[in-house]
XYZ file of C-alpha atoms in Angstrom:
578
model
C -17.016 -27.300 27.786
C -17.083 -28.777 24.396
C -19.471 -26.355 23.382
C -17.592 -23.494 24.721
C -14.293 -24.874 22.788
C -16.053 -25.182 19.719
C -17.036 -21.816 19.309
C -13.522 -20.335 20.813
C -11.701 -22.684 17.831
C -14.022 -20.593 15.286
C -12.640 -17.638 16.715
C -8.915 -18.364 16.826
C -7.789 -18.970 13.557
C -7.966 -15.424 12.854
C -4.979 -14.422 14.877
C -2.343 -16.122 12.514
C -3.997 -14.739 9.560
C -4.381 -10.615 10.908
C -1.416 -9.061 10.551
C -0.391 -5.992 11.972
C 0.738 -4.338 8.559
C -1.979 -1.816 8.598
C -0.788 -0.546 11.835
C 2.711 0.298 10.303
C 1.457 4.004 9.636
C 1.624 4.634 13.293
C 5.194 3.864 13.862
C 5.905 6.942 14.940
C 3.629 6.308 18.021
C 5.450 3.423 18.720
C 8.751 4.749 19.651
C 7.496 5.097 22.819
C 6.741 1.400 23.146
C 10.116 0.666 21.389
C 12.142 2.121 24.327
C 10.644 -0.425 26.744
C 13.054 -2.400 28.197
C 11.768 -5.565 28.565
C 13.147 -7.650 25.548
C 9.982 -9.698 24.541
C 6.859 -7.449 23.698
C 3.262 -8.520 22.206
C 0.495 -6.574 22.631
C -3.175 -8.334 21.480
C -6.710 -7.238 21.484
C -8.766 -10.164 22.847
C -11.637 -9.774 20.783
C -9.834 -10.377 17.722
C -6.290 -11.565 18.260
C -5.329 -8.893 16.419
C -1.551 -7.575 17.434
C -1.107 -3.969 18.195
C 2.337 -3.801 18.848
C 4.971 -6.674 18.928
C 8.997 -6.556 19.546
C 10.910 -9.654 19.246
C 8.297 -11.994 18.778
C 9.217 -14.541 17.215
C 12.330 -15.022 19.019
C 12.908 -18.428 21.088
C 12.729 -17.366 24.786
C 11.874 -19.366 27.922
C 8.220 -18.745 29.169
C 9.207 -19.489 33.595
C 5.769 -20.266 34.910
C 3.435 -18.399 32.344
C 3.446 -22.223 31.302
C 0.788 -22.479 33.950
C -1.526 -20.338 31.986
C -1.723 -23.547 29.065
C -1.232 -26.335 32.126
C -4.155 -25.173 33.304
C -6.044 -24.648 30.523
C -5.651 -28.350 29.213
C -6.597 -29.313 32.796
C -9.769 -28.027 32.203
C -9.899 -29.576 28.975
C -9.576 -32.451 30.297
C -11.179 -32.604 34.072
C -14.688 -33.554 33.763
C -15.914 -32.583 37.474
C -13.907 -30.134 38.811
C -15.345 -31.069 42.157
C -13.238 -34.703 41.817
C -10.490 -35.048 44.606
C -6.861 -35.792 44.077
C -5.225 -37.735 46.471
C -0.917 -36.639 47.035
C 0.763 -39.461 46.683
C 4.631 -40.492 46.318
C 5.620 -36.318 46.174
C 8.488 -35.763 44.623
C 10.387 -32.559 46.015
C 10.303 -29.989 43.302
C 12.382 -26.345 43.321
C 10.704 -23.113 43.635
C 7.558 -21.880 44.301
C 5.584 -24.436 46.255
C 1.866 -25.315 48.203
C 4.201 -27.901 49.974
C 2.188 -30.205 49.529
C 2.038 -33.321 51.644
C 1.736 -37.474 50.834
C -2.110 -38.313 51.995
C -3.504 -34.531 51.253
C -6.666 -34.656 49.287
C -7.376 -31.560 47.205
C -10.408 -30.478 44.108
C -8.996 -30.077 41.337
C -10.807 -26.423 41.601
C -8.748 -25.980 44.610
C -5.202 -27.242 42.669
C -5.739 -25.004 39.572
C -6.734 -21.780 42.456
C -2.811 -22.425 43.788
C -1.241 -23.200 40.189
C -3.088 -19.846 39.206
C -2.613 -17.780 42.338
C 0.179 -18.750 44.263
C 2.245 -20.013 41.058
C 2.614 -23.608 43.214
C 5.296 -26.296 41.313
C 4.432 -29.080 43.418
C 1.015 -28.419 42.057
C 1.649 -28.494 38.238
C 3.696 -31.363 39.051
C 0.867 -33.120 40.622
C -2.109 -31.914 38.060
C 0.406 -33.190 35.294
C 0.452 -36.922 36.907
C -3.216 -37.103 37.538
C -4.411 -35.881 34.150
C -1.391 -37.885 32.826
C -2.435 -40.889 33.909
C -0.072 -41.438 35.765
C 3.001 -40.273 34.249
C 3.244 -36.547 33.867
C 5.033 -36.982 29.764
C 1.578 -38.343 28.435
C 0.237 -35.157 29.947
C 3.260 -32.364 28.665
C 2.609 -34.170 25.248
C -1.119 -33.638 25.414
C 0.077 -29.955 26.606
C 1.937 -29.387 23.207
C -0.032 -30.951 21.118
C -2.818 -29.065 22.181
C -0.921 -25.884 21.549
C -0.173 -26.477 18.052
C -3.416 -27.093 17.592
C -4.271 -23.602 18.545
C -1.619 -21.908 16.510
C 1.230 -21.824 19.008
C 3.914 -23.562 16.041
C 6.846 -22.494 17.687
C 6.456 -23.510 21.527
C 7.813 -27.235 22.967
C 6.529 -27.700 26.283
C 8.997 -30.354 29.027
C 7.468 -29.687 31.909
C 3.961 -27.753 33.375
C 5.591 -25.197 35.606
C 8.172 -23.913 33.572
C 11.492 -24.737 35.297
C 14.493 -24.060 33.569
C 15.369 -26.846 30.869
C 16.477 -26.135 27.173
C 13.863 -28.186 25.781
C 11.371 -26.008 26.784
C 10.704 -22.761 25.389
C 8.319 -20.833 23.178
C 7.549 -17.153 21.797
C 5.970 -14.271 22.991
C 3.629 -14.773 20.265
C 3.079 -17.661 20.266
C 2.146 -17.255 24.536
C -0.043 -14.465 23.471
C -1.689 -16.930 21.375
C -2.202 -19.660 23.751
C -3.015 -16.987 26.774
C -5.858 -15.105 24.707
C -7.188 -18.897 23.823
C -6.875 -20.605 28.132
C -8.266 -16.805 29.121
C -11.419 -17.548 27.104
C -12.165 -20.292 29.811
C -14.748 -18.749 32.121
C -13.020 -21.166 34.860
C -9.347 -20.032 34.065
C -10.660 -16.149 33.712
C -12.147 -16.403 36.997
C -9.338 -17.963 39.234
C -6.902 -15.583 37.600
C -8.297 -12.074 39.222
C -8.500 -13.943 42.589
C -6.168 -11.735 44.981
C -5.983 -14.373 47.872
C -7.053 -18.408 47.942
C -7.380 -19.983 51.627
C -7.389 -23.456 52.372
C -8.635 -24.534 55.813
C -7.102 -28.058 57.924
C -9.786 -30.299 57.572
C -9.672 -33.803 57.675
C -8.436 -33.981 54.106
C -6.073 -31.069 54.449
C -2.759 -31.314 57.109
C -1.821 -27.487 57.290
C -3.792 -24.267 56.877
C -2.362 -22.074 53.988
C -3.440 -18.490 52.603
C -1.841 -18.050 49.473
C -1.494 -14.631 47.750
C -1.752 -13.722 44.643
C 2.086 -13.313 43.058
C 0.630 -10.539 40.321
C 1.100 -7.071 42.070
C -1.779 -5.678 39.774
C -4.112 -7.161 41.870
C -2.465 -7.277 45.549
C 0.224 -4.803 45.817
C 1.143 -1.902 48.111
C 4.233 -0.945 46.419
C 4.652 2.353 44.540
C 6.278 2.623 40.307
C 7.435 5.717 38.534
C 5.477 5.914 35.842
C 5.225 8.974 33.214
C 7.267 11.116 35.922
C 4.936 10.414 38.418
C 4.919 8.098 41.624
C 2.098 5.811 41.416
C 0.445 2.530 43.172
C 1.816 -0.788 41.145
C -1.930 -1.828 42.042
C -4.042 -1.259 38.954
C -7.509 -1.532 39.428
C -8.829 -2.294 36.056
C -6.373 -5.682 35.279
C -7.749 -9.270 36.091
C -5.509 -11.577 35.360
C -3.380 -13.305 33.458
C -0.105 -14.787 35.484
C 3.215 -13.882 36.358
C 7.013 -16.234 36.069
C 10.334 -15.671 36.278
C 13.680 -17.623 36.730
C 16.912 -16.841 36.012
C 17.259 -17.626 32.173
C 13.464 -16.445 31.915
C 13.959 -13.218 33.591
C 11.219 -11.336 34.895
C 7.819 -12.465 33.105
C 4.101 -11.164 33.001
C 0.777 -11.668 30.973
C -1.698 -9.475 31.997
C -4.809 -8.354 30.778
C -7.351 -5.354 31.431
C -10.543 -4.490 30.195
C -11.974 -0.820 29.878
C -15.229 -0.012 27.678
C -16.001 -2.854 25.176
C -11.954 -3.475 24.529
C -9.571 -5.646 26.353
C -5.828 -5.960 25.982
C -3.465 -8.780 26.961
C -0.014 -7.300 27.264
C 2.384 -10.241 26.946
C 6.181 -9.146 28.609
C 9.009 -11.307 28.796
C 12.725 -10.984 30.440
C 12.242 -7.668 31.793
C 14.907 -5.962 33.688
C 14.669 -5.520 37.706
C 12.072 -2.908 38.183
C 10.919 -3.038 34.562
C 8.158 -5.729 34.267
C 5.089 -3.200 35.939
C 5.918 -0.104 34.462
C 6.042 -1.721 30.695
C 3.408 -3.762 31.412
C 0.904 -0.987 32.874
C 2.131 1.114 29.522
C 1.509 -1.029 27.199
C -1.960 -2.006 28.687
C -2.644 1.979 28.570
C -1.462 2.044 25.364
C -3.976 -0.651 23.933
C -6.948 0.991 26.107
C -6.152 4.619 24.926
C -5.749 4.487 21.289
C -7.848 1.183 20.143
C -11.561 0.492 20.152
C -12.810 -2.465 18.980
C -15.209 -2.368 16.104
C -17.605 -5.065 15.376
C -17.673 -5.724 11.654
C -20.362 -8.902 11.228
C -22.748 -10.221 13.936
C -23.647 -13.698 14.293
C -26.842 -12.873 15.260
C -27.178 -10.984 11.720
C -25.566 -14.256 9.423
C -27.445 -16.414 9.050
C -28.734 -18.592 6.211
C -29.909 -22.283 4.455
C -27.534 -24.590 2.558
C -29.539 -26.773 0.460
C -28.468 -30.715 0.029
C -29.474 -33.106 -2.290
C -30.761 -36.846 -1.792
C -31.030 -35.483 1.861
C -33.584 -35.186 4.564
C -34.504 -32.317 5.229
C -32.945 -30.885 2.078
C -31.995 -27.918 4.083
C -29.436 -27.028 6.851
C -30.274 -23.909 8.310
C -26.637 -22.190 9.985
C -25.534 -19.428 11.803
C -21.934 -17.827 12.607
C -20.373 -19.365 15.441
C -19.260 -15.505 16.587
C -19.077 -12.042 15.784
C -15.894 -10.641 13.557
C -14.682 -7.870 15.324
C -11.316 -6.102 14.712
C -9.642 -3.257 16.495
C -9.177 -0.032 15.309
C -7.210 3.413 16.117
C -9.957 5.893 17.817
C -10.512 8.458 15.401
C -10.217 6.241 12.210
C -13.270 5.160 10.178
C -11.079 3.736 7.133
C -10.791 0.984 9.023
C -14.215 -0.530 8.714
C -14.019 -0.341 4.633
C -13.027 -2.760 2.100
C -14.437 -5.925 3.832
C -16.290 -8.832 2.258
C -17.330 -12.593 2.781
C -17.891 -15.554 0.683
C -19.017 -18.923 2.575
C -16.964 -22.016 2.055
C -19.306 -25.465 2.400
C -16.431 -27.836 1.218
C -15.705 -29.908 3.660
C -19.726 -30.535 4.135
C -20.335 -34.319 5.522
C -23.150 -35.563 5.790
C -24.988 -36.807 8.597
C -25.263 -33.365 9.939
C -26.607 -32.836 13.462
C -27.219 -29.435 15.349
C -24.092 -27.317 16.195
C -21.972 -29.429 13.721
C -19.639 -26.426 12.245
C -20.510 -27.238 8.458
C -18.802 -24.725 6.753
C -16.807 -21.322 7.344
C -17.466 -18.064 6.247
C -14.023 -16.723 4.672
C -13.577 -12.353 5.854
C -11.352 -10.803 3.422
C -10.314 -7.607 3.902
C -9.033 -6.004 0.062
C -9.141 -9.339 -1.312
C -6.646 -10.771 1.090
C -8.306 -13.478 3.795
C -7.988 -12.238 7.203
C -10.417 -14.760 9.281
C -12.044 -17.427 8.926
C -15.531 -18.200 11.211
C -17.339 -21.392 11.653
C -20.620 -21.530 10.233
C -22.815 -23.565 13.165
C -25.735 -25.909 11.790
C -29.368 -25.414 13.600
C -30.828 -28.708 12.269
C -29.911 -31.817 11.472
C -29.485 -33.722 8.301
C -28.830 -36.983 6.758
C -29.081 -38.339 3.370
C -31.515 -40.713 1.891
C -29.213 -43.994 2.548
C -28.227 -42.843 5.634
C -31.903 -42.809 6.333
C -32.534 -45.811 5.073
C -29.103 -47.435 7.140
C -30.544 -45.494 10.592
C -33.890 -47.297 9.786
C -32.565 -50.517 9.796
C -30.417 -50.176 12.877
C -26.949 -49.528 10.741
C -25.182 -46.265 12.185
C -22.968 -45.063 9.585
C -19.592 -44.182 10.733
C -18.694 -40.829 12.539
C -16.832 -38.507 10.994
C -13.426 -37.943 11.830
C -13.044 -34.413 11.230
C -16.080 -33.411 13.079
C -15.888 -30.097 13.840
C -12.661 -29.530 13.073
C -13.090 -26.067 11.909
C -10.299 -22.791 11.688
C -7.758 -25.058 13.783
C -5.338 -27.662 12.844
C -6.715 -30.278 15.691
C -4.827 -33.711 16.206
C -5.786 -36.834 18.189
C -3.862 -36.537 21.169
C -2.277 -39.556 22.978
C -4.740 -39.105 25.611
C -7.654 -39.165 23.152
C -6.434 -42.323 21.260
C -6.187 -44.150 24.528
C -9.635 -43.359 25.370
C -10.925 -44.604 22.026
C -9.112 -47.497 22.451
C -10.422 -48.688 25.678
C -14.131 -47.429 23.896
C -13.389 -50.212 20.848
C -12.180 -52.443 23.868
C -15.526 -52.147 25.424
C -17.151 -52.713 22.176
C -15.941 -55.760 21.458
C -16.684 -56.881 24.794
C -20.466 -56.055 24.038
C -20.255 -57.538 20.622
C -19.060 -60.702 22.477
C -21.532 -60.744 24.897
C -23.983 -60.385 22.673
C -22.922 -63.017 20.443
C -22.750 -65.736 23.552
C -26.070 -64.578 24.234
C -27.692 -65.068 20.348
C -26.078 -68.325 20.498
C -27.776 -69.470 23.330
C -30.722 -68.350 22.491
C -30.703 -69.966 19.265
C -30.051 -73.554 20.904
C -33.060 -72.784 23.238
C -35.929 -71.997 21.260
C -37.694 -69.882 23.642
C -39.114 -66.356 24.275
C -39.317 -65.669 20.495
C -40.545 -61.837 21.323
C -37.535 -61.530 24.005
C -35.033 -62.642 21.406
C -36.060 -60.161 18.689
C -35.409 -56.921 21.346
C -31.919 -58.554 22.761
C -31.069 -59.146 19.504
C -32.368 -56.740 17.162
C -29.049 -54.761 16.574
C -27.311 -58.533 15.794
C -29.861 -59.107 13.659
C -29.185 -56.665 10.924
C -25.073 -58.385 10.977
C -26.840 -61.256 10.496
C -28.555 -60.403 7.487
C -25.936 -59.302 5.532
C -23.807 -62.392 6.964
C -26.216 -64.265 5.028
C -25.275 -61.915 1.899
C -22.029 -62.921 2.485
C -22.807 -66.646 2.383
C -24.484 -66.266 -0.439
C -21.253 -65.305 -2.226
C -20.097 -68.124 -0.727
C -22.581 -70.569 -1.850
C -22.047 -69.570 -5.447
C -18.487 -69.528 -5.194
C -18.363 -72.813 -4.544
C -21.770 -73.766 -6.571
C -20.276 -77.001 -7.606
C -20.099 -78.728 -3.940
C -23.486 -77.682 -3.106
C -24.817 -78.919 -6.504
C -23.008 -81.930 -6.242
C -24.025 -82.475 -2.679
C -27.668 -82.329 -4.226
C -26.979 -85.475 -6.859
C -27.214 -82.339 -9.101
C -24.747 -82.250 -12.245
C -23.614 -78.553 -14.019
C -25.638 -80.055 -17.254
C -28.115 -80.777 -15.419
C -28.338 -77.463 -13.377
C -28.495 -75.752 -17.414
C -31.044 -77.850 -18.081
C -33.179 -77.168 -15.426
C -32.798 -73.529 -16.031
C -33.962 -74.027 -19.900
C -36.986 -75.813 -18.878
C -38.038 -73.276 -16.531
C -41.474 -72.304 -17.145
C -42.890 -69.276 -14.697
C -46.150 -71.539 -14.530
C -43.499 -74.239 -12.786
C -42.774 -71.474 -10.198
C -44.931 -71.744 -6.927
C -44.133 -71.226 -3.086
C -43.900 -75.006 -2.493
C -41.568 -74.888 -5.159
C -39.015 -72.713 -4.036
C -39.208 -73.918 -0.263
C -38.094 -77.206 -1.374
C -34.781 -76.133 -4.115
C -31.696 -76.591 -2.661
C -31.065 -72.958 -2.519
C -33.809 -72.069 0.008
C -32.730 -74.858 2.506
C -29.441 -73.621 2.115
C -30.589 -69.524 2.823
C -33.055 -71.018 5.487
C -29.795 -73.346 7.256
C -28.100 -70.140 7.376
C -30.566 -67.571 9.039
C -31.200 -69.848 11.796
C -27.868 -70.139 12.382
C -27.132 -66.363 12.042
C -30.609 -65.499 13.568
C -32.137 -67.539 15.791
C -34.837 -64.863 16.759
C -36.807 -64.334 13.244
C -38.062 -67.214 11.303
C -36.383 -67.823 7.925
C -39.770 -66.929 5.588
C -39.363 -63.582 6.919
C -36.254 -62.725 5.815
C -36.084 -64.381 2.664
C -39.186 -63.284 1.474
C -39.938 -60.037 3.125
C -36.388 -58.650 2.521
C -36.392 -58.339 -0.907
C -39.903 -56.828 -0.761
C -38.750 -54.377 1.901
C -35.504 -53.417 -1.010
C -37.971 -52.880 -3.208
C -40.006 -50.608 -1.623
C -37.110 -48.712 -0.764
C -35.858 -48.674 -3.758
C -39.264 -47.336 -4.812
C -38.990 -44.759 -2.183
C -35.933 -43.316 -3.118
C -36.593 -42.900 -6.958
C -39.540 -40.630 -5.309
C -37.360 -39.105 -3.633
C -35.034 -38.290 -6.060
C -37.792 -37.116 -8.135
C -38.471 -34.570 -5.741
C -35.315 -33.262 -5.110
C -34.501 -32.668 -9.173
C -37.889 -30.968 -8.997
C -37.075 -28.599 -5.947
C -32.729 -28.708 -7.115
C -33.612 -26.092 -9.179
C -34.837 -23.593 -6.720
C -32.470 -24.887 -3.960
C -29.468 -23.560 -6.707
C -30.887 -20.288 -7.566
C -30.985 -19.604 -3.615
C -27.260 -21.230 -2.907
C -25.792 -18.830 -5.479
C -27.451 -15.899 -4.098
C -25.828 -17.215 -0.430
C -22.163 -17.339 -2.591
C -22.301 -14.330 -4.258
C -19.649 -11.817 -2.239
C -21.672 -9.401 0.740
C -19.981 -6.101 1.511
C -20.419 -4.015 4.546
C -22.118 -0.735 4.463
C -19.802 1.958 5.565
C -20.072 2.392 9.405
């Protein structure tokens, strides 16, 4: 899943940024589409998010239960097995549509997102809500929004999951087209949506037997429309999905979607008029499918490249795009595969890097104006020399925050802060633990080769505990020197009749200062003996140290070449005519 919303985050910022401008020299075949009567229109290619025809957009309108399409969607963000059952408990009766669902049922989630999907079941969003909620269906509707902006959707506010009337919630057709292409790229979501039927035996989990049909008559219908002057089945063969609403301020509502050749539309209608919602539908989908073709302009398969990195190892990331840049394009058209170009983008680069990090994006222009923007997907890992160094020693650095937060604006949800929280909770309880556990093994003496495993994590907090001591010990030199029957003069004039022939091993074991470093190690580490750490430590910086000046001798040797290759990866790529 993460995977799978990774890549479909690459591919969505590029519906805010296409515009349907270039498509104004085909108004005239629009007037068709204009004389639709449903009152909210948007018309999208999947592939690209690109919009082929749009009326009324932008306008606030209320979505009925097309808000099922993004409940169930963040479900699946969310649900982990969808295999887990869900126990109905303290049911609340809800209006409309309903599974009727009863106190003491037990249901899969699979099995609750088939009737939200289907049957268009309240009870059920209601219930989904709660569960994923924890308990309390707002910390789920905030997730639900929150989410949504994140994909684009600016000008939707989600109150509910099944979209009952209420004049806090309400969105856009575009900004539903948005969030329908983005829950239809779930291969869970697409494939409950072209279901006709769901059935749900009485078992010993399940009171009453329902068979629940599906409420889109593309898929089920026996009915008849008049379309183009001619009497034909409401049942379209090619459509799969999306999901149907309606109330009374909604009106009749319907995304659907259809696929024909390498092209799919999703035809996005809202508050049509008695009798309308098919007929515009089914015309705008033949619309899309008659005119368009979708055109692939750069293959992931076919960008790929190395971004070089200094003071790192390896010094190179190898990456790929995350997906393919397609547009869509009137049949018949060929000018609409010139005047595109790419330059790569590697500034927000953080390093460590591990595989399928997005790194960077490539930026698709189109004339010199941006139209997408693609993740750029790393096939090796990478850290730098310190981080090396740190992951040597047993010191993680920190994660980064923005981790693959590529083309989308994402946010820490509620839900997502409470689960780090009860992570830090459960790493303090571990830090505790392990604490009690050096202590004791301090007092005891025993099972020196034990110690050193259980506490070989501690041990490195130790250490620079001890650093931190140290600052203390000369902060406050005068107690310790004066605990030693040691004056300041006398301390300066001990150091002027130093002699390095006066310095020896026995020496510094017995100064003040090496009890003092040796007191505090075996209280901070009970497990290694002091002459280890306060003589092999700075040996061990040293070598480092050592190490790295190699290593940074080898990188200005080989920066060279790595520049001369990253300015051949900037320089501007444009596509051979098609």
């Amino acid at each position: 899943m993460k995977k799978y919303t990774s890549i479909l985050s690459a591919l969505t910022l590029s519906i805010g940024l296409l515009a349907p401008s270039s498509l104004s020299a085909y108004a005239d075949q629009n007037s068709e589409l204009d004389a639709l009567k449903s009152k909210y229109v948007v018309l999208m290619d999947y592939n690209s998010g690109q919009v082929l025809y749009k009326k009324n957009a932008t306008h606030k309108m209320y979505p009925a239960s097309t808000t099922k399409i993004w409940t169930s969607f963040c479900v699946l963000e969310k649900c982990k097995d969808l295999d887990q059952l869900v126990e109905i408990k303290d049911m609340p009766e809800i209006e409309g549509s309903s599974m009727y669902l009863e106190n003491g049922e037990k249901f899969t989630v699979r099995e609750l997102l088939e009737s939200l999907l289907v049957h268009s079941s309240n009870d059920v969003a209601y219930v989904l809500a709660k569960h994923f909620g924890d308990g309390d269906p707002k910390n789920f509707i905030n997730y639900m929004n929150e989410e949504a902006k994140k994909y684009g959707a600016k000008n939707t506010h989600f109150n509910n999951p099944h979209g009952l009337p209420d004049t806090d919630h309400y969105t856009t057709a575009m900004d539903m087209a948005i969030l329908s292409r983005t829950a239809y790229g779930n291969p869970t979501l697409s494939k409950i949506v072209k279901m006709k039927s769901v059935s749900f035996k009485a078992s010993d989990r399940i009171k009453v037997e329902r068979n629940l049909v599906n409420s889109n008559k593309f898929l089920t219908s026996g009915d008849s429309i008049d379309y183009k002057g001619k009497t034909i089945p409401i049942k379209y063969d090619i459509v799969d999905g999306i999901k149907t609403g309606f109330t009374d301020d909604a009106g009749n509502c319907l995304v659907s979607t259809a696929k024909k050749g390498d092209i799919r539309i999703i035809a996005n209608v809202f508050f049509a008029p008695a009798g309308s919602l098919y007929h515009d539908s089914r015309y705008l989908l033949d619309y899309g499918l008659d005119n368009y073709k979708s055109v692939t302009i750069y293959k992931a398969d076919k960008i790929k490249g190395e971004k070089s990195v200094k003071l790192a190892s390896p010094g190179k990331i190898k990456y790929r795009l995350a997906n393919d840049y397609s547009i869509t394009s009137m049949k018949g058209d060929p000018s609409s595969t010139e005047g595109y170009t790419y330059k790569y983008n590697f500034d927000k680069l953080k390093m460590p890097v591990k595989k399928g990090d997005i790194i960077g994006t490539m930026n698709i222009f189109k004339n010199g104006d941006m139209v997408s923007s693609i993740g750029l997907v790393a096939e090796n890992g990478s850290q730098t020399y310190l981080q090396l160094v740190l992951s040597k020693l047993g010191i993680k650095s920190a994660d980064k925050s923005d981790k693959k937060e590529v083309n989308t604006d994402k946010k820490k949800s509620e839900y997502k802060k409470a689960e780090e929280e009860k992570d830090d909770k459960k790493s303090e309880d571990k830090k505790s633990q392990g604490q009690d556990s050096k202590s004791e093994n301090s007092k005891s003496g025993k099972n020196i080769v034990g110690k050193i495993k259980k506490e070989g994590s501690s041990t490195v907090n130790g250490v620079l505990g001890i650093f931190s001591s140290i600052g203390d010990f000369f902060g406050n030199v005068g107690t310790h020197l004066s605990n030693a029957k040691k004056t300041v003069s006398g301390f300066i004039s001990s150091i002027k009749s130093f002699k390095p022939s006066n310095l020896s091993i026995g020496k510094i074991m017995s100064s003040d200062f090496y009890k003092y470093l040796e007191k505090e190690i075996n209280n901070k580490i009970g497990a290694v003996p002091a002459p280890i750490i306060i003589f092999g430590l700075p040996i061990l910086i040293l070598i480092i140290i050592l190490w790295l000046i190699i290593s940074l001798i080898k990188d200005i040797i080989l920066g060279r070449k790595y520049k001369d290759e990253d300015k051949k990866d900037d320089n501007e790529n444009k596509i051979e005519e098609k």
